[in-house]
Amino acid sequence: MTDIAIQTQNLVKNFGAGDSLTKVLRGMDIQIYAGEFVIIFGPSGSGKSTLLNILNGLETPTSGNIIIDGNNINHISESERAIFHQQKIGMVFQAYNLIPSFSVMQNITLPLIFAKVPKIERDAKAKKILADFELSQLAHRLPSEISGGQQQRIGIMRALISNPPIVIADEPTGNLDSVATHNVMNLLLGLNRKYHNTTLIVTHDLSLSKYADRIIHIVDGSVIKETVKKSTTVSHVKSNKESIFEMTLKNTKKPLDRKLLRVLHLLLSSSQLDSFEQEELTRTMNFLAARKAGDIDQHELFENLDKPLTEGGAGMYRSTAHHIADNFESMMELLS
Ligand code: ADP
Ligand code: MG
């Protein structure tokens, strides 16, 4: 078992070729910890659906790694991959994707039909989950006979019926009014807290941030920043051990170094700060000091932060190196 439920490394997705090439994901690095409730926020067209479809096996990436529950899914056969996705991930769609001619109960059991579960067992599970959601009265209705909010709850039940450890949802409240949005978000959050599944929700609605343990902001197919809420379940997946960053901050006396650490604190999320190893942090500080002294320019700062530790760099994710190099310029005046 690993603490990381979903990880992508330098994930790239292009559509088309030649003149019509569209670069949708440009080297995306994300890490989602087991049990977290994470929102990926980004404007329309930023690549959110493409990312989820790749995680769910509906699209294949152009390049990069996808590691789900410790398994690099590039390294398994296509048929294994289909079963793997079926077992690991439940997907909730914006448009509910219910089959109009199927009853609510039949729609809920679809994943079990694909998994060849016998009918008696399927029906028993559907009845139980409908009862848990207090929606048993809808079992024999058609999707057209229930409200949008109810349809989305059916979509959520369908995603959860085979108890997947990971639930991903693409704009699950995109078609709902504010009351139904609140109900659906509370339902997803409640299920996450009760069953400790890992939940990843994509939205372009920033007002949903309040539900998340952590928000990953993406623009144009890259992660630009992360924000972490304190006092949420993130603490249950992370150890309480003091991080290298915190220890360094406590033990550093030199004024310039203290200021550099504070600038890093402003630029990075706490999960990024907590993940620093000693050598990475030392080198990052040295490169920032060199930039401040004018010994290197902005581009060289980026290159040094991005370069692997083994090649003398700070070994950061490319998106993080970009983020620091881009924003450090305007923060240098804080250091004087
Ligand atoms: P989001 O969900 O954040 O709105 P998408 O992942 O749906 O963004 O799309 C990101 C970009 O990729 C858009 O510019 C879209 O036009 C393009 N895109 C998505 N799917 C395809 C496809 N199958 N072929 C070509 N371009 C696509
Ligand atoms: Mg989308």
Short mmCIF file of C-alpha atoms and ligand atoms in Angstrom, two decimals:
data_model
loop_
_atom_site.label_atom_id
_atom_site.label_comp_id
_atom_site.label_asym_id
_atom_site.label_seq_id
_atom_site.Cartn_x
_atom_site.Cartn_y
_atom_site.Cartn_z
CA MET A 1 0.00 0.00 0.00
CA THR A 2 1.03 3.49 -0.71
CA ASP A 3 -0.13 6.82 0.66
CA ILE A 4 -0.42 8.17 -2.86
CA ALA A 5 -3.63 7.13 -4.62
CA ILE A 6 -3.07 8.91 -7.92
CA GLN A 7 0.10 10.32 -9.38
CA THR A 8 0.87 11.67 -12.82
CA GLN A 9 4.40 12.39 -13.97
CA ASN A 10 5.05 14.75 -16.86
CA LEU A 11 1.68 13.83 -18.37
CA VAL A 12 1.31 15.11 -21.93
CA LYS A 13 -1.76 14.90 -24.16
CA ASN A 14 -1.91 16.27 -27.68
CA PHE A 15 -4.85 16.00 -30.04
CA GLY A 16 -4.42 16.06 -33.81
CA ALA A 17 -1.15 16.49 -35.67
CA GLY A 18 0.70 18.96 -37.91
CA ASP A 19 -1.14 22.27 -38.26
CA SER A 20 -4.09 21.07 -36.23
CA LEU A 21 -2.00 19.89 -33.25
CA THR A 22 -3.59 20.94 -29.95
CA LYS A 23 -1.44 20.61 -26.84
CA VAL A 24 -3.92 20.01 -24.06
CA LEU A 25 -1.84 18.64 -21.16
CA ARG A 26 1.67 20.07 -21.04
CA GLY A 27 3.62 17.96 -18.61
CA MET A 28 1.17 17.73 -15.75
CA ASP A 29 2.39 16.50 -12.37
CA ILE A 30 -0.22 15.81 -9.74
CA GLN A 31 -0.25 13.77 -6.54
CA ILE A 32 -3.42 12.81 -4.76
CA TYR A 33 -3.06 11.17 -1.35
CA ALA A 34 -5.23 8.27 -0.24
CA GLY A 35 -8.37 9.54 1.47
CA GLU A 36 -8.07 13.12 0.27
CA PHE A 37 -10.98 15.15 -1.09
CA VAL A 38 -9.34 17.20 -3.83
CA ILE A 39 -10.76 19.73 -6.24
CA ILE A 40 -9.04 20.44 -9.52
CA PHE A 41 -10.00 23.94 -10.50
CA GLY A 42 -9.39 25.44 -13.91
CA PRO A 43 -11.11 27.53 -16.57
CA SER A 44 -13.05 25.96 -19.39
CA GLY A 45 -10.68 24.41 -21.93
CA SER A 46 -7.79 24.03 -19.46
CA GLY A 47 -7.71 20.24 -19.90
CA LYS A 48 -9.68 19.06 -16.86
CA SER A 49 -11.91 16.55 -18.66
CA THR A 50 -8.96 15.30 -20.66
CA LEU A 51 -7.04 14.62 -17.43
CA LEU A 52 -9.95 12.74 -15.85
CA ASN A 53 -10.61 10.75 -19.00
CA ILE A 54 -6.97 9.67 -19.05
CA LEU A 55 -7.09 8.69 -15.36
CA ASN A 56 -10.23 6.72 -16.07
CA GLY A 57 -8.79 4.98 -19.12
CA LEU A 58 -11.19 6.60 -21.61
CA GLU A 59 -8.27 8.40 -23.32
CA THR A 60 -4.64 7.39 -23.68
CA PRO A 61 -1.90 9.91 -22.91
CA THR A 62 0.62 11.05 -25.52
CA SER A 63 3.40 10.55 -22.96
CA GLY A 64 4.04 10.50 -19.23
CA ASN A 65 3.32 8.17 -16.36
CA ILE A 66 0.11 7.47 -14.49
CA ILE A 67 0.46 5.64 -11.21
CA ILE A 68 -2.75 4.55 -9.54
CA ASP A 69 -2.56 2.85 -6.16
CA GLY A 70 1.12 2.16 -6.74
CA ASN A 71 0.61 0.61 -10.20
CA ASN A 72 2.10 2.27 -13.25
CA ILE A 73 -0.73 1.70 -15.70
CA ASN A 74 1.55 2.05 -18.71
CA HIS A 75 3.11 -1.21 -17.63
CA ILE A 76 0.02 -3.40 -17.72
CA SER A 77 -1.76 -4.93 -20.71
CA GLU A 78 -4.84 -3.33 -22.24
CA SER A 79 -7.20 -5.99 -20.95
CA GLU A 80 -5.74 -5.81 -17.44
CA ARG A 81 -6.06 -2.04 -17.61
CA ALA A 82 -9.80 -2.22 -18.34
CA ILE A 83 -10.37 -4.41 -15.28
CA PHE A 84 -8.03 -2.26 -13.22
CA HIS A 85 -10.04 0.90 -14.01
CA GLN A 86 -13.31 -0.89 -13.37
CA GLN A 87 -12.16 -1.95 -9.91
CA LYS A 88 -10.24 1.11 -8.82
CA ILE A 89 -12.22 4.05 -10.11
CA GLY A 90 -15.85 5.14 -9.99
CA MET A 91 -16.64 8.00 -12.34
CA VAL A 92 -19.36 10.62 -11.95
CA PHE A 93 -20.23 12.69 -15.03
CA GLN A 94 -21.57 16.20 -15.45
CA ALA A 95 -24.37 15.08 -17.75
CA TYR A 96 -25.18 12.13 -15.44
CA ASN A 97 -24.94 9.76 -18.46
CA LEU A 98 -27.90 7.70 -17.33
CA ILE A 99 -29.47 5.37 -19.89
CA PRO A 100 -32.93 6.86 -20.59
CA SER A 101 -34.72 3.57 -21.18
CA PHE A 102 -33.30 1.92 -18.03
CA SER A 103 -34.89 2.31 -14.62
CA VAL A 104 -32.98 4.00 -11.81
CA MET A 105 -32.19 0.59 -10.35
CA GLN A 106 -30.87 -0.77 -13.68
CA ASN A 107 -28.76 2.35 -14.17
CA ILE A 108 -27.19 1.95 -10.74
CA THR A 109 -26.24 -1.66 -11.41
CA LEU A 110 -24.56 -1.01 -14.79
CA PRO A 111 -20.96 -1.33 -13.49
CA LEU A 112 -21.92 -4.66 -11.88
CA ILE A 113 -23.36 -5.89 -15.18
CA PHE A 114 -20.02 -5.09 -16.83
CA ALA A 115 -18.23 -6.87 -13.99
CA LYS A 116 -20.49 -9.93 -14.60
CA VAL A 117 -21.96 -9.93 -11.09
CA PRO A 118 -25.07 -12.21 -10.93
CA LYS A 119 -28.44 -10.46 -11.06
CA ILE A 120 -29.57 -11.40 -7.56
CA GLU A 121 -26.44 -9.91 -6.08
CA ARG A 122 -26.69 -6.79 -8.29
CA ASP A 123 -30.25 -6.12 -7.25
CA ALA A 124 -29.46 -6.64 -3.58
CA LYS A 125 -26.60 -4.13 -3.76
CA ALA A 126 -28.71 -1.59 -5.64
CA LYS A 127 -31.51 -1.89 -3.08
CA LYS A 128 -29.07 -1.40 -0.24
CA ILE A 129 -27.42 1.67 -1.72
CA LEU A 130 -30.81 3.21 -2.62
CA ALA A 131 -31.90 2.68 0.97
CA ASP A 132 -28.63 4.20 2.27
CA PHE A 133 -29.27 7.26 0.13
CA GLU A 134 -32.94 7.29 1.23
CA LEU A 135 -34.07 7.15 -2.37
CA SER A 136 -35.70 3.69 -2.48
CA GLN A 137 -38.92 5.22 -3.77
CA LEU A 138 -37.17 6.08 -7.06
CA ALA A 139 -36.02 2.52 -7.87
CA HIS A 140 -38.45 1.87 -10.70
CA ARG A 141 -38.65 5.33 -12.22
CA LEU A 142 -37.00 6.35 -15.46
CA PRO A 143 -34.32 9.08 -15.42
CA SER A 144 -36.75 11.46 -17.17
CA GLU A 145 -39.13 11.11 -14.22
CA ILE A 146 -36.76 12.45 -11.56
CA SER A 147 -35.07 15.83 -10.94
CA GLY A 148 -31.54 16.80 -12.02
CA GLY A 149 -30.30 16.63 -8.44
CA GLN A 150 -31.78 13.16 -8.06
CA GLN A 151 -30.28 12.06 -11.39
CA GLN A 152 -26.86 13.15 -10.17
CA ARG A 153 -27.33 11.20 -6.94
CA ILE A 154 -28.13 8.16 -9.07
CA GLY A 155 -24.92 8.87 -11.03
CA ILE A 156 -23.00 8.93 -7.74
CA MET A 157 -24.57 5.67 -6.56
CA ARG A 158 -23.60 4.06 -9.86
CA ALA A 159 -20.01 5.23 -9.37
CA LEU A 160 -19.94 3.85 -5.83
CA ILE A 161 -21.79 0.56 -6.22
CA SER A 162 -18.66 -1.53 -6.61
CA ASN A 163 -16.90 0.21 -3.70
CA PRO A 164 -14.05 1.69 -5.74
CA PRO A 165 -11.21 3.15 -3.65
CA ILE A 166 -11.11 6.19 -5.96
CA VAL A 167 -14.04 8.35 -7.05
CA ILE A 168 -13.55 10.94 -9.77
CA ALA A 169 -16.18 13.41 -10.86
CA ASP A 170 -16.18 15.71 -13.86
CA GLU A 171 -18.12 18.90 -13.05
CA PRO A 172 -20.67 16.86 -11.08
CA THR A 173 -22.69 19.98 -10.25
CA GLY A 174 -22.36 21.67 -13.64
CA ASN A 175 -26.05 21.25 -14.45
CA LEU A 176 -27.47 21.87 -10.97
CA ASP A 177 -28.89 24.89 -9.15
CA SER A 178 -27.20 26.10 -5.98
CA VAL A 179 -29.29 24.05 -3.56
CA ALA A 180 -28.78 20.80 -5.49
CA THR A 181 -25.07 21.69 -5.89
CA HIS A 182 -24.70 22.00 -2.13
CA ASN A 183 -26.52 18.68 -1.58
CA VAL A 184 -24.38 16.82 -4.10
CA MET A 185 -21.10 18.26 -2.76
CA ASN A 186 -22.09 17.41 0.82
CA LEU A 187 -23.03 13.92 -0.28
CA LEU A 188 -19.67 13.36 -1.99
CA LEU A 189 -17.80 14.81 0.98
CA GLY A 190 -19.84 12.75 3.45
CA LEU A 191 -19.13 9.55 1.52
CA ASN A 192 -15.43 10.43 1.41
CA ARG A 193 -15.32 10.94 5.18
CA LYS A 194 -17.34 7.80 5.87
CA TYR A 195 -15.64 5.36 3.50
CA HIS A 196 -12.22 7.05 3.22
CA ASN A 197 -12.23 6.79 -0.55
CA THR A 198 -10.03 9.16 -2.47
CA THR A 199 -12.17 11.76 -4.20
CA LEU A 200 -11.08 13.94 -7.09
CA ILE A 201 -13.53 16.51 -8.38
CA VAL A 202 -13.04 18.79 -11.34
CA THR A 203 -14.83 22.11 -11.56
CA HIS A 204 -14.59 25.62 -12.97
CA ASP A 205 -16.67 26.91 -10.05
CA LEU A 206 -14.36 28.39 -7.44
CA SER A 207 -17.19 28.63 -4.90
CA LEU A 208 -16.85 24.85 -4.42
CA SER A 209 -13.35 25.30 -2.96
CA LYS A 210 -14.71 25.34 0.56
CA TYR A 211 -15.47 21.63 0.35
CA ALA A 212 -11.93 20.56 -0.56
CA ASP A 213 -8.97 19.41 1.54
CA ARG A 214 -6.77 20.69 -1.25
CA ILE A 215 -7.28 22.61 -4.47
CA ILE A 216 -5.06 22.11 -7.48
CA HIS A 217 -5.26 25.03 -9.88
CA ILE A 218 -4.61 24.31 -13.53
CA VAL A 219 -4.27 26.64 -16.49
CA ASP A 220 -3.53 25.59 -20.08
CA GLY A 221 -2.75 22.00 -19.13
CA SER A 222 -0.27 22.77 -16.33
CA VAL A 223 -0.56 22.97 -12.55
CA ILE A 224 0.03 26.58 -11.50
CA LYS A 225 -0.52 26.33 -7.76
CA GLU A 226 -2.02 24.31 -4.94
CA THR A 227 -3.84 25.46 -1.86
CA VAL A 228 -4.27 23.27 1.18
CA LYS A 229 -6.82 23.71 3.90
CA LYS A 230 -5.46 23.12 7.37
CA SER A 231 -7.43 21.11 9.93
CA THR A 232 -8.88 18.65 7.44
CA THR A 233 -8.27 15.01 6.74
CA VAL A 234 -5.02 15.76 4.95
CA SER A 235 -3.55 15.43 8.43
CA HIS A 236 -4.74 11.85 8.63
CA VAL A 237 -2.68 10.86 5.62
CA LYS A 238 0.41 12.85 6.53
CA SER A 239 2.63 12.10 9.47
CA ASN A 240 2.88 14.69 12.21
CA LYS A 241 6.65 14.62 12.00
CA GLU A 242 8.11 18.08 11.62
CA SER A 243 9.09 18.65 7.99
CA ILE A 244 12.59 19.52 6.81
CA PHE A 245 11.22 22.90 5.80
CA GLU A 246 9.79 23.63 9.26
CA MET A 247 12.99 22.48 10.96
CA THR A 248 15.10 24.63 8.68
CA LEU A 249 12.88 27.64 9.28
CA LYS A 250 13.29 27.14 13.04
CA ASN A 251 17.07 26.73 12.91
CA THR A 252 18.03 29.37 10.37
CA LYS A 253 19.42 32.56 11.86
CA LYS A 254 20.88 34.40 8.85
CA PRO A 255 18.44 37.19 7.89
CA LEU A 256 18.71 36.64 4.12
CA ASP A 257 18.12 32.91 4.50
CA ARG A 258 15.11 33.52 6.71
CA LYS A 259 13.68 35.87 4.11
CA LEU A 260 14.28 33.32 1.35
CA LEU A 261 12.44 30.70 3.37
CA ARG A 262 9.53 33.08 3.90
CA VAL A 263 9.35 33.79 0.16
CA LEU A 264 9.23 30.05 -0.50
CA HIS A 265 6.48 29.82 2.08
CA LEU A 266 4.48 32.40 0.13
CA LEU A 267 5.06 30.69 -3.20
CA LEU A 268 4.36 27.06 -2.36
CA SER A 269 1.55 25.10 -0.77
CA SER A 270 2.18 23.42 2.57
CA SER A 271 2.17 19.99 0.93
CA GLN A 272 4.90 21.16 -1.44
CA LEU A 273 6.89 22.66 1.44
CA ASP A 274 6.50 19.51 3.51
CA SER A 275 7.81 17.37 0.68
CA PHE A 276 11.23 19.08 0.54
CA GLU A 277 14.22 16.86 1.20
CA GLN A 278 17.26 18.53 2.79
CA GLU A 279 19.39 18.64 -0.34
CA GLU A 280 16.54 19.96 -2.50
CA LEU A 281 15.85 22.73 -0.04
CA THR A 282 19.52 23.69 0.37
CA ARG A 283 20.00 23.90 -3.37
CA THR A 284 16.77 25.82 -3.90
CA MET A 285 17.93 28.39 -1.32
CA ASN A 286 21.33 28.66 -3.00
CA PHE A 287 19.79 29.24 -6.43
CA LEU A 288 17.38 31.84 -5.11
CA ALA A 289 20.28 33.62 -3.37
CA ALA A 290 22.26 33.53 -6.63
CA ARG A 291 19.33 35.05 -8.51
CA LYS A 292 18.95 37.72 -5.83
CA ALA A 293 22.67 38.56 -6.13
CA GLY A 294 22.31 38.80 -9.91
CA ASP A 295 24.68 35.88 -10.54
CA ILE A 296 22.06 34.07 -12.64
CA ASP A 297 19.07 35.30 -14.64
CA GLN A 298 15.44 34.22 -14.38
CA HIS A 299 15.76 31.52 -17.00
CA GLU A 300 18.86 30.06 -15.37
CA LEU A 301 16.99 30.02 -12.08
CA PHE A 302 14.22 27.97 -13.70
CA GLU A 303 16.74 25.60 -15.31
CA ASN A 304 18.58 25.03 -12.04
CA LEU A 305 15.40 24.39 -10.08
CA ASP A 306 14.11 22.02 -12.76
CA LYS A 307 17.32 20.03 -13.25
CA PRO A 308 17.53 16.67 -11.43
CA LEU A 309 19.51 16.53 -8.17
CA THR A 310 21.94 14.13 -9.83
CA GLU A 311 22.80 16.83 -12.36
CA GLY A 312 23.36 19.54 -9.78
CA GLY A 313 19.84 21.00 -9.87
CA ALA A 314 17.15 21.22 -7.18
CA GLY A 315 15.15 18.36 -8.71
CA MET A 316 11.76 20.07 -8.67
CA TYR A 317 8.71 19.26 -10.69
CA ARG A 318 8.88 21.39 -13.83
CA SER A 319 5.60 23.16 -13.03
CA THR A 320 6.89 24.06 -9.54
CA ALA A 321 10.21 25.30 -10.95
CA HIS A 322 8.28 27.48 -13.42
CA HIS A 323 6.02 28.79 -10.73
CA ILE A 324 8.93 29.80 -8.49
CA ALA A 325 11.07 31.28 -11.27
CA ASP A 326 8.11 33.27 -12.65
CA ASN A 327 7.05 34.71 -9.32
CA PHE A 328 10.38 35.15 -7.56
CA GLU A 329 11.22 38.22 -9.70
CA SER A 330 8.46 40.33 -8.19
CA MET A 331 9.29 39.10 -4.70
CA MET A 332 12.98 39.98 -4.71
CA GLU A 333 12.25 43.42 -3.29
CA LEU A 334 10.95 41.70 -0.16
CA LEU A 335 14.50 40.50 0.39
CA SER A 336 16.28 43.85 0.64
P1 ADP B 1 -12.00 21.36 -19.76
O1 ADP B 1 -12.65 20.11 -19.31
O2 ADP B 1 -11.03 21.95 -18.77
O3 ADP B 1 -12.98 22.40 -20.20
P2 ADP B 1 -11.06 19.75 -21.98
O4 ADP B 1 -10.12 18.76 -21.39
O5 ADP B 1 -12.42 19.28 -22.32
O6 ADP B 1 -11.11 21.04 -21.05
O7 ADP B 1 -10.44 20.34 -23.31
C1 ADP B 1 -9.19 21.02 -23.34
C2 ADP B 1 -8.85 21.36 -24.76
O8 ADP B 1 -8.69 20.17 -25.52
C3 ADP B 1 -9.91 22.16 -25.49
O9 ADP B 1 -9.25 23.15 -26.23
C4 ADP B 1 -10.58 21.15 -26.37
O10 ADP B 1 -11.04 21.77 -27.56
C5 ADP B 1 -9.44 20.19 -26.68
N1 ADP B 1 -9.94 18.82 -26.94
C6 ADP B 1 -10.55 18.01 -26.05
N2 ADP B 1 -10.86 16.82 -26.60
C7 ADP B 1 -10.42 16.88 -27.89
C8 ADP B 1 -10.44 15.97 -29.00
N3 ADP B 1 -10.94 14.74 -28.88
N4 ADP B 1 -9.87 16.40 -30.15
C9 ADP B 1 -9.35 17.62 -30.28
N5 ADP B 1 -9.30 18.53 -29.28
C10 ADP B 1 -9.83 18.17 -28.10
MG MG B 2 -14.62 19.55 -19.10
#
